[in-house]
Amino acid sequence: MKNKKEKERKGYFGEYGGQFVPETLMSSLQELEKAYLKLSTDKKFQKELSAWLANFAGRPTPLYFARQLTERTGGAQIFLKREDLTHTGAHKINNALGQALLAKHMGKKRLIAETGAGQHGVATATAAAALGMECVIYMGTIDIERQQPNVQRMKLMGAQVIPVSAGSNTLKDAINEAIRDWVTNIKTSHYLIGSVLGPHPYPLIVRNFQKIIGQEARKQIKEQANRLPDYLVACVGGGSNSIGLFFDFLKEKKIKMVGVEAGGISIKSGKHAARFAGGKPGILHGAFSYVLQDKYGQITETHSVSAGLDYPSIGPEHANLYQSKRVEYTHVSDEEALKAFMLLSETEGIIPALESSHAIAYAVKLAKKLPKNKIILVNLSGRGDKDLAQAIQHIQKMKL
């Protein structure tokens, strides 16, 4: 166990992870790791963060038995971990508050972030406003167009939203610009990565700020069902909401875990963001993981109806869990996700984010195959207000 922890602290999960960055960033990464390791065991800091999570973010979030959805499905019981009920409407606030507090303790005045679906950008802008820090958000022009409500929320809270029109105009390119900003303003700024991605220590830091999801869910399912679940299901973009749910249960060998990637239009067409179905190991944005790339190693364009899953790589801890077969990874198409978006709205009065709709879609398929005494716990990572215009447009276009 000691060797595993030592290797993880050095930034690797099995063979995945690392620090593949320019020399100019190494001192900042070392500074961040040193500060994080110190504050992660500091009782005063932990108490301060817990207070923010409880009194500002609204934790703990409820665990909800989706009775109507379960009855409609006719199989296993489906429980929803309601991260959509946090302040800002998604799990992203857990990590944003944690890193913003960490940055403030480090003496940083300015937060830099990238965002795809806009939820991480909103969470970062929210944390910056609450803690009196400057905030700059980089966002691809395509994502700005399809996530206008979140763009307006960020601006209202005082964040500067900078459009990125390079490359595919989405999350990958926004990250490139955010890194350039960080290199230029490294003394005053903290780059607040929103998922379990990037160079060490980011995958470790983000996972540890998100693992509260699984810790709460474990306690709540025991209280409500008097036992642990049989399955855990979560969507996987970079992988923070899924690892947040999975991590506290990894040692429970009887619990099966499923990460659901964006199958897009189809795997065969290449218009998807399913890294394990269509990618291979490679390096992107400072870490070695699974990456969607062509035979020459060039990053390929991705597609998903959900902006938050539209990224060509995945967190290195997920790559290790995939290789070790501890977690199963599958994918759901745009059409299946949109149908699940409508189904949960109709049956439970809960409008899910399009990201979370991928997890709901798979959970419904799984539940139909299982007996009624089985329990599926789904992480409902975000609410769908931000997606309404886009979702309705696609639903009408597909005639669903």
Short mmCIF file of C-alpha atoms in Angstrom, two decimals:
data_model
loop_
_atom_site.label_atom_id
_atom_site.label_comp_id
_atom_site.label_asym_id
_atom_site.label_seq_id
_atom_site.Cartn_x
_atom_site.Cartn_y
_atom_site.Cartn_z
CA MET A 1 0.00 0.00 0.00
CA LYS A 2 2.86 2.35 0.81
CA ASN A 3 4.43 1.87 -2.63
CA LYS A 4 1.08 2.58 -4.32
CA LYS A 5 0.67 5.80 -2.36
CA GLU A 6 4.24 6.87 -3.09
CA LYS A 7 3.74 6.27 -6.81
CA GLU A 8 0.41 8.13 -6.75
CA ARG A 9 2.04 11.11 -5.03
CA LYS A 10 4.64 11.17 -7.77
CA GLY A 11 1.79 11.54 -10.20
CA TYR A 12 1.12 8.11 -11.66
CA PHE A 13 -1.85 5.76 -11.55
CA GLY A 14 -0.26 2.56 -12.75
CA GLU A 15 1.51 3.68 -15.92
CA TYR A 16 -0.75 6.69 -16.56
CA GLY A 17 -0.33 10.31 -15.48
CA GLY A 18 2.95 12.18 -15.12
CA GLN A 19 4.09 15.75 -15.78
CA PHE A 20 4.66 16.30 -19.50
CA VAL A 21 4.95 20.08 -19.42
CA PRO A 22 7.44 22.83 -20.36
CA GLU A 23 10.18 23.56 -17.83
CA THR A 24 8.58 26.98 -17.17
CA LEU A 25 5.64 25.23 -15.47
CA MET A 26 7.56 22.79 -13.27
CA SER A 27 8.23 25.22 -10.43
CA SER A 28 4.53 26.16 -10.28
CA LEU A 29 3.46 22.52 -10.23
CA GLN A 30 5.94 21.83 -7.43
CA GLU A 31 4.67 24.89 -5.52
CA LEU A 32 1.08 23.68 -5.94
CA GLU A 33 1.88 20.12 -4.84
CA LYS A 34 3.76 21.34 -1.77
CA ALA A 35 0.92 23.68 -0.74
CA TYR A 36 -1.74 21.04 -1.36
CA LEU A 37 0.03 18.30 0.60
CA LYS A 38 0.46 20.70 3.52
CA LEU A 39 -3.12 22.00 3.53
CA SER A 40 -4.72 18.59 2.89
CA THR A 41 -3.73 17.61 6.44
CA ASP A 42 -4.29 21.06 7.96
CA LYS A 43 -7.35 20.87 10.23
CA LYS A 44 -8.01 24.62 10.02
CA PHE A 45 -8.05 24.56 6.20
CA GLN A 46 -10.26 21.46 6.12
CA LYS A 47 -12.70 23.07 8.56
CA GLU A 48 -12.79 26.22 6.42
CA LEU A 49 -13.46 24.21 3.24
CA SER A 50 -16.17 22.13 4.97
CA ALA A 51 -17.91 25.33 6.05
CA TRP A 52 -17.89 26.67 2.50
CA LEU A 53 -19.21 23.38 1.12
CA ALA A 54 -22.02 23.25 3.68
CA ASN A 55 -23.07 26.90 3.95
CA PHE A 56 -22.35 28.09 0.41
CA ALA A 57 -22.45 25.04 -1.90
CA GLY A 58 -25.27 23.28 -0.05
CA ARG A 59 -23.68 19.98 0.90
CA PRO A 60 -24.57 17.25 1.60
CA THR A 61 -26.64 16.76 -1.55
CA PRO A 62 -29.58 14.33 -1.26
CA LEU A 63 -29.75 10.75 -2.48
CA TYR A 64 -33.10 10.32 -4.21
CA PHE A 65 -34.95 7.11 -5.04
CA ALA A 66 -36.34 7.61 -8.55
CA ARG A 67 -39.55 5.66 -7.96
CA GLN A 68 -41.39 6.63 -11.16
CA LEU A 69 -38.34 6.01 -13.35
CA THR A 70 -37.82 2.66 -11.64
CA GLU A 71 -41.46 1.68 -12.23
CA ARG A 72 -41.32 2.78 -15.87
CA THR A 73 -38.13 0.76 -16.37
CA GLY A 74 -39.55 -2.30 -14.64
CA GLY A 75 -36.30 -3.63 -13.25
CA ALA A 76 -33.64 -2.64 -10.73
CA GLN A 77 -34.12 0.25 -8.29
CA ILE A 78 -32.53 3.50 -9.48
CA PHE A 79 -31.15 6.02 -6.98
CA LEU A 80 -29.86 9.46 -7.99
CA LYS A 81 -27.07 11.33 -6.21
CA ARG A 82 -28.38 14.88 -6.64
CA GLU A 83 -25.29 16.93 -7.50
CA ASP A 84 -27.63 19.04 -9.62
CA LEU A 85 -28.86 20.57 -6.35
CA THR A 86 -25.56 22.17 -5.40
CA HIS A 87 -25.15 25.93 -5.75
CA THR A 88 -24.37 26.57 -9.46
CA GLY A 89 -26.15 23.33 -10.42
CA ALA A 90 -23.35 20.77 -10.77
CA HIS A 91 -20.61 18.89 -8.94
CA LYS A 92 -18.01 21.35 -10.29
CA ILE A 93 -18.43 23.69 -7.30
CA ASN A 94 -16.80 21.11 -4.96
CA ASN A 95 -13.46 21.33 -6.73
CA ALA A 96 -13.72 25.03 -7.60
CA LEU A 97 -14.14 26.02 -3.96
CA GLY A 98 -11.35 23.68 -2.88
CA GLN A 99 -8.82 24.96 -5.42
CA ALA A 100 -9.84 28.61 -5.00
CA LEU A 101 -9.26 28.39 -1.24
CA LEU A 102 -5.97 26.60 -1.89
CA ALA A 103 -4.91 29.36 -4.33
CA LYS A 104 -5.85 32.08 -1.84
CA HIS A 105 -3.74 30.42 0.87
CA MET A 106 -0.87 30.38 -1.68
CA GLY A 107 -1.21 34.16 -2.11
CA LYS A 108 -2.64 34.06 -5.64
CA LYS A 109 -4.93 36.92 -6.69
CA ARG A 110 -6.32 35.62 -9.97
CA LEU A 111 -8.01 32.41 -11.15
CA ILE A 112 -7.71 31.09 -14.71
CA ALA A 113 -10.03 28.36 -15.98
CA GLU A 114 -11.25 26.71 -19.15
CA THR A 115 -14.76 25.43 -19.66
CA GLY A 116 -16.77 23.41 -22.17
CA ALA A 117 -20.30 22.99 -20.85
CA GLY A 118 -19.80 26.16 -18.85
CA GLN A 119 -20.47 24.53 -15.47
CA HIS A 120 -16.82 24.59 -14.42
CA GLY A 121 -16.55 28.17 -15.63
CA VAL A 122 -19.61 29.14 -13.60
CA ALA A 123 -18.28 27.32 -10.53
CA THR A 124 -14.88 29.05 -10.85
CA ALA A 125 -16.48 32.48 -11.37
CA THR A 126 -18.69 31.81 -8.35
CA ALA A 127 -15.78 30.82 -6.12
CA ALA A 128 -13.74 33.81 -7.32
CA ALA A 129 -16.58 36.24 -6.56
CA ALA A 130 -17.18 34.71 -3.13
CA LEU A 131 -13.47 34.87 -2.22
CA GLY A 132 -12.76 38.28 -3.78
CA MET A 133 -10.45 37.08 -6.57
CA GLU A 134 -10.10 38.05 -10.22
CA CYS A 135 -11.31 35.48 -12.74
CA VAL A 136 -10.64 34.79 -16.44
CA ILE A 137 -12.46 31.99 -18.29
CA TYR A 138 -11.41 30.60 -21.69
CA MET A 139 -14.18 29.04 -23.75
CA GLY A 140 -14.39 27.78 -27.34
CA THR A 141 -16.65 29.80 -29.61
CA ILE A 142 -18.78 26.72 -30.40
CA ASP A 143 -19.33 26.13 -26.67
CA ILE A 144 -20.10 29.82 -26.10
CA GLU A 145 -22.84 29.54 -28.72
CA ARG A 146 -24.41 26.41 -27.24
CA GLN A 147 -24.04 27.43 -23.58
CA GLN A 148 -25.22 31.05 -23.57
CA PRO A 149 -26.99 30.88 -20.17
CA ASN A 150 -23.73 29.88 -18.48
CA VAL A 151 -21.75 32.52 -20.35
CA GLN A 152 -24.11 35.19 -19.03
CA ARG A 153 -23.87 33.81 -15.50
CA MET A 154 -20.06 33.99 -15.59
CA LYS A 155 -20.07 37.57 -16.84
CA LEU A 156 -22.67 38.61 -14.27
CA MET A 157 -20.36 37.38 -11.51
CA GLY A 158 -17.51 39.53 -12.79
CA ALA A 159 -15.53 36.96 -14.77
CA GLN A 160 -13.93 37.86 -18.07
CA VAL A 161 -14.98 35.27 -20.68
CA ILE A 162 -12.46 35.04 -23.52
CA PRO A 163 -13.66 33.33 -26.74
CA VAL A 164 -11.27 30.81 -28.33
CA SER A 165 -11.62 30.39 -32.09
CA ALA A 166 -8.54 28.24 -32.72
CA GLY A 167 -8.65 24.58 -33.77
CA SER A 168 -12.03 22.93 -33.15
CA ASN A 169 -13.28 25.93 -31.11
CA THR A 170 -14.10 23.68 -28.15
CA LEU A 171 -12.70 22.57 -24.79
CA LYS A 172 -9.33 21.27 -26.05
CA ASP A 173 -8.48 24.64 -27.56
CA ALA A 174 -9.74 26.55 -24.52
CA ILE A 175 -7.30 24.54 -22.38
CA ASN A 176 -4.42 25.47 -24.70
CA GLU A 177 -5.19 29.19 -24.25
CA ALA A 178 -5.62 28.85 -20.48
CA ILE A 179 -2.18 27.23 -20.21
CA ARG A 180 -0.62 30.07 -22.25
CA ASP A 181 -2.16 32.61 -19.87
CA TRP A 182 -0.87 30.68 -16.85
CA VAL A 183 2.69 30.59 -18.22
CA THR A 184 2.56 34.37 -18.72
CA ASN A 185 1.07 35.21 -15.29
CA ILE A 186 2.43 32.39 -13.20
CA LYS A 187 3.33 34.44 -10.09
CA THR A 188 -0.10 35.97 -9.54
CA SER A 189 -2.43 33.37 -11.06
CA HIS A 190 -3.65 29.86 -10.32
CA TYR A 191 -4.87 27.64 -13.16
CA LEU A 192 -8.00 25.99 -11.78
CA ILE A 193 -8.37 22.76 -13.77
CA GLY A 194 -11.93 21.44 -13.65
CA SER A 195 -11.42 17.70 -14.08
CA VAL A 196 -9.06 14.87 -13.12
CA LEU A 197 -6.84 15.82 -16.05
CA GLY A 198 -3.56 17.57 -16.69
CA PRO A 199 -0.14 17.15 -15.12
CA HIS A 200 0.39 15.95 -11.57
CA PRO A 201 -0.78 17.03 -8.98
CA TYR A 202 -4.06 18.08 -10.65
CA PRO A 203 -5.66 14.61 -11.11
CA LEU A 204 -4.96 13.85 -7.45
CA ILE A 205 -6.17 17.24 -6.16
CA VAL A 206 -9.40 17.28 -8.18
CA ARG A 207 -10.25 13.68 -7.25
CA ASN A 208 -9.74 14.41 -3.57
CA PHE A 209 -11.98 17.49 -3.72
CA GLN A 210 -14.67 15.43 -5.51
CA LYS A 211 -14.56 12.21 -3.47
CA ILE A 212 -17.04 13.76 -1.04
CA ILE A 213 -19.73 12.65 -3.54
CA GLY A 214 -19.04 8.96 -2.93
CA GLN A 215 -18.47 9.43 0.78
CA GLU A 216 -21.91 10.99 1.17
CA ALA A 217 -23.55 8.45 -1.17
CA ARG A 218 -22.15 5.52 0.83
CA LYS A 219 -23.67 6.82 4.06
CA GLN A 220 -26.98 7.77 2.42
CA ILE A 221 -27.62 4.48 0.60
CA LYS A 222 -26.98 2.57 3.84
CA GLU A 223 -29.53 4.76 5.60
CA GLN A 224 -32.15 4.41 2.85
CA ALA A 225 -31.64 0.84 1.61
CA ASN A 226 -29.76 -0.68 4.56
CA ARG A 227 -27.01 -1.87 2.23
CA LEU A 228 -24.56 -0.79 -0.45
CA PRO A 229 -25.58 -0.60 -4.14
CA ASP A 230 -24.89 -3.28 -6.73
CA TYR A 231 -23.90 -0.81 -9.46
CA LEU A 232 -22.51 2.71 -9.67
CA VAL A 233 -23.05 4.62 -12.93
CA ALA A 234 -21.68 8.03 -13.95
CA CYS A 235 -20.91 9.89 -17.17
CA VAL A 236 -17.25 10.42 -18.03
CA GLY A 237 -15.83 13.47 -19.78
CA GLY A 238 -12.52 14.28 -18.11
CA GLY A 239 -13.82 12.14 -15.28
CA SER A 240 -14.27 14.20 -12.10
CA ASN A 241 -17.90 13.42 -11.27
CA SER A 242 -17.39 9.71 -11.94
CA ILE A 243 -14.18 9.35 -9.93
CA GLY A 244 -15.88 11.44 -7.24
CA LEU A 245 -18.59 8.79 -6.97
CA PHE A 246 -16.42 5.72 -7.55
CA PHE A 247 -13.40 6.41 -5.36
CA ASP A 248 -14.88 5.61 -1.94
CA PHE A 249 -16.24 2.29 -3.27
CA LEU A 250 -13.20 1.01 -5.17
CA LYS A 251 -12.30 -1.53 -2.49
CA GLU A 252 -15.84 -2.97 -2.52
CA LYS A 253 -15.18 -5.76 -5.02
CA LYS A 254 -18.83 -6.80 -5.28
CA ILE A 255 -19.90 -3.37 -6.52
CA LYS A 256 -19.72 -2.99 -10.29
CA MET A 257 -18.91 0.45 -11.66
CA VAL A 258 -19.67 1.80 -15.10
CA GLY A 259 -18.31 4.99 -16.67
CA VAL A 260 -20.37 6.23 -19.62
CA GLU A 261 -18.59 8.14 -22.39
CA ALA A 262 -20.08 10.17 -25.24
CA GLY A 263 -20.82 7.87 -28.19
CA GLY A 264 -21.87 10.88 -30.27
CA ILE A 265 -23.34 10.02 -33.67
CA SER A 266 -21.49 6.67 -33.84
CA ILE A 267 -18.08 5.17 -33.12
CA LYS A 268 -17.70 4.05 -36.74
CA SER A 269 -18.25 7.58 -38.06
CA GLY A 270 -15.52 8.99 -35.84
CA LYS A 271 -17.98 11.61 -34.56
CA HIS A 272 -17.81 10.77 -30.86
CA ALA A 273 -15.77 11.34 -27.70
CA ALA A 274 -15.36 7.73 -26.51
CA ARG A 275 -11.68 7.53 -25.68
CA PHE A 276 -11.61 3.86 -24.69
CA ALA A 277 -13.71 2.74 -27.68
CA GLY A 278 -11.85 4.80 -30.29
CA GLY A 279 -8.60 6.04 -28.73
CA LYS A 280 -5.22 4.76 -27.63
CA PRO A 281 -2.58 5.77 -25.06
CA GLY A 282 -0.91 9.10 -25.69
CA ILE A 283 -0.03 12.47 -24.18
CA LEU A 284 -2.31 15.50 -24.07
CA HIS A 285 -2.23 18.59 -21.84
CA GLY A 286 0.53 17.31 -19.60
CA ALA A 287 -0.54 13.73 -18.87
CA PHE A 288 -0.23 10.25 -20.38
CA SER A 289 -3.67 8.68 -20.78
CA TYR A 290 -6.08 7.47 -23.47
CA VAL A 291 -6.41 9.99 -26.30
CA LEU A 292 -8.42 10.20 -29.52
CA GLN A 293 -5.70 10.52 -32.18
CA ASP A 294 -4.94 9.53 -35.76
CA LYS A 295 -2.22 7.15 -36.92
CA TYR A 296 0.29 10.02 -36.91
CA GLY A 297 -0.47 10.93 -33.29
CA GLN A 298 -2.43 14.08 -34.22
CA ILE A 299 -5.39 14.80 -31.94
CA THR A 300 -8.66 14.09 -33.74
CA GLU A 301 -11.79 16.22 -33.47
CA THR A 302 -14.50 15.01 -31.13
CA HIS A 303 -18.28 15.25 -31.18
CA SER A 304 -20.97 15.09 -28.52
CA VAL A 305 -24.36 16.66 -28.01
CA SER A 306 -23.06 17.54 -24.54
CA ALA A 307 -20.30 20.15 -24.43
CA GLY A 308 -18.89 18.78 -21.15
CA LEU A 309 -18.11 15.34 -22.62
CA ASP A 310 -16.58 16.73 -25.82
CA TYR A 311 -12.88 16.22 -24.96
CA PRO A 312 -10.30 13.98 -26.67
CA SER A 313 -8.60 12.61 -23.53
CA ILE A 314 -9.61 11.20 -20.15
CA GLY A 315 -8.18 11.37 -16.63
CA PRO A 316 -5.18 9.06 -16.04
CA GLU A 317 -6.79 7.40 -13.01
CA HIS A 318 -9.63 6.29 -15.28
CA ALA A 319 -7.12 4.89 -17.77
CA ASN A 320 -5.65 2.81 -14.95
CA LEU A 321 -9.08 1.65 -13.77
CA TYR A 322 -9.90 0.65 -17.35
CA GLN A 323 -6.65 -1.26 -17.79
CA SER A 324 -7.08 -3.06 -14.46
CA LYS A 325 -10.74 -3.80 -15.38
CA ARG A 326 -11.93 -2.48 -12.01
CA VAL A 327 -14.33 -0.14 -13.84
CA GLU A 328 -16.22 -0.93 -17.04
CA TYR A 329 -16.39 1.88 -19.60
CA THR A 330 -19.10 2.06 -22.22
CA HIS A 331 -20.68 4.74 -24.40
CA VAL A 332 -24.11 6.17 -25.15
CA SER A 333 -25.14 7.93 -28.38
CA ASP A 334 -26.48 11.48 -28.71
CA GLU A 335 -29.94 10.09 -29.49
CA GLU A 336 -29.98 7.80 -26.44
CA ALA A 337 -28.87 10.67 -24.19
CA LEU A 338 -31.60 12.97 -25.53
CA LYS A 339 -34.24 10.28 -24.95
CA ALA A 340 -33.00 9.90 -21.37
CA PHE A 341 -33.09 13.70 -20.98
CA MET A 342 -36.81 13.60 -21.83
CA LEU A 343 -37.52 10.43 -19.82
CA LEU A 344 -36.16 11.69 -16.50
CA SER A 345 -37.89 15.03 -16.99
CA GLU A 346 -41.25 13.31 -17.63
CA THR A 347 -41.04 10.65 -14.93
CA GLU A 348 -39.41 12.53 -12.05
CA GLY A 349 -39.74 16.25 -12.78
CA ILE A 350 -35.94 16.47 -12.85
CA ILE A 351 -34.30 17.97 -15.95
CA PRO A 352 -30.78 16.50 -16.13
CA ALA A 353 -27.73 18.01 -17.81
CA LEU A 354 -27.01 16.40 -21.17
CA GLU A 355 -23.79 15.06 -19.64
CA SER A 356 -25.73 13.32 -16.86
CA SER A 357 -28.33 12.11 -19.41
CA HIS A 358 -25.68 9.74 -20.76
CA ALA A 359 -25.46 8.06 -17.34
CA ILE A 360 -29.27 7.95 -17.04
CA ALA A 361 -29.56 6.36 -20.50
CA TYR A 362 -27.17 3.57 -19.59
CA ALA A 363 -28.70 3.06 -16.12
CA VAL A 364 -32.15 2.58 -17.68
CA LYS A 365 -30.79 -0.03 -20.13
CA LEU A 366 -29.01 -1.79 -17.29
CA ALA A 367 -32.00 -1.70 -14.94
CA LYS A 368 -34.20 -3.48 -17.49
CA LYS A 369 -31.82 -6.47 -17.43
CA LEU A 370 -31.68 -6.75 -13.63
CA PRO A 371 -34.14 -8.08 -11.02
CA LYS A 372 -36.07 -5.64 -8.85
CA ASN A 373 -33.99 -6.29 -5.73
CA LYS A 374 -30.82 -4.87 -7.34
CA ILE A 375 -29.76 -1.25 -6.74
CA ILE A 376 -28.20 1.12 -9.28
CA LEU A 377 -26.79 4.39 -7.92
CA VAL A 378 -26.38 7.08 -10.60
CA ASN A 379 -24.48 10.32 -10.19
CA LEU A 380 -26.77 13.06 -11.49
CA SER A 381 -23.82 15.39 -12.01
CA GLY A 382 -25.70 18.50 -13.13
CA ARG A 383 -29.02 20.11 -13.98
CA GLY A 384 -30.24 20.72 -17.51
CA ASP A 385 -31.26 24.39 -17.48
CA LYS A 386 -28.11 25.26 -19.46
CA ASP A 387 -28.97 22.66 -22.11
CA LEU A 388 -32.66 23.37 -22.74
CA ALA A 389 -32.34 25.36 -25.97
CA GLN A 390 -29.80 22.98 -27.49
CA ALA A 391 -31.64 19.85 -26.33
CA ILE A 392 -35.02 20.99 -27.70
CA GLN A 393 -33.38 21.92 -31.00
CA HIS A 394 -31.83 18.43 -31.32
CA ILE A 395 -35.00 16.67 -30.15
CA GLN A 396 -37.04 18.44 -32.83
CA LYS A 397 -34.40 17.82 -35.49
CA MET A 398 -34.26 14.08 -34.68
CA LYS A 399 -38.08 13.94 -34.28
CA LEU A 400 -37.76 12.12 -30.96
#
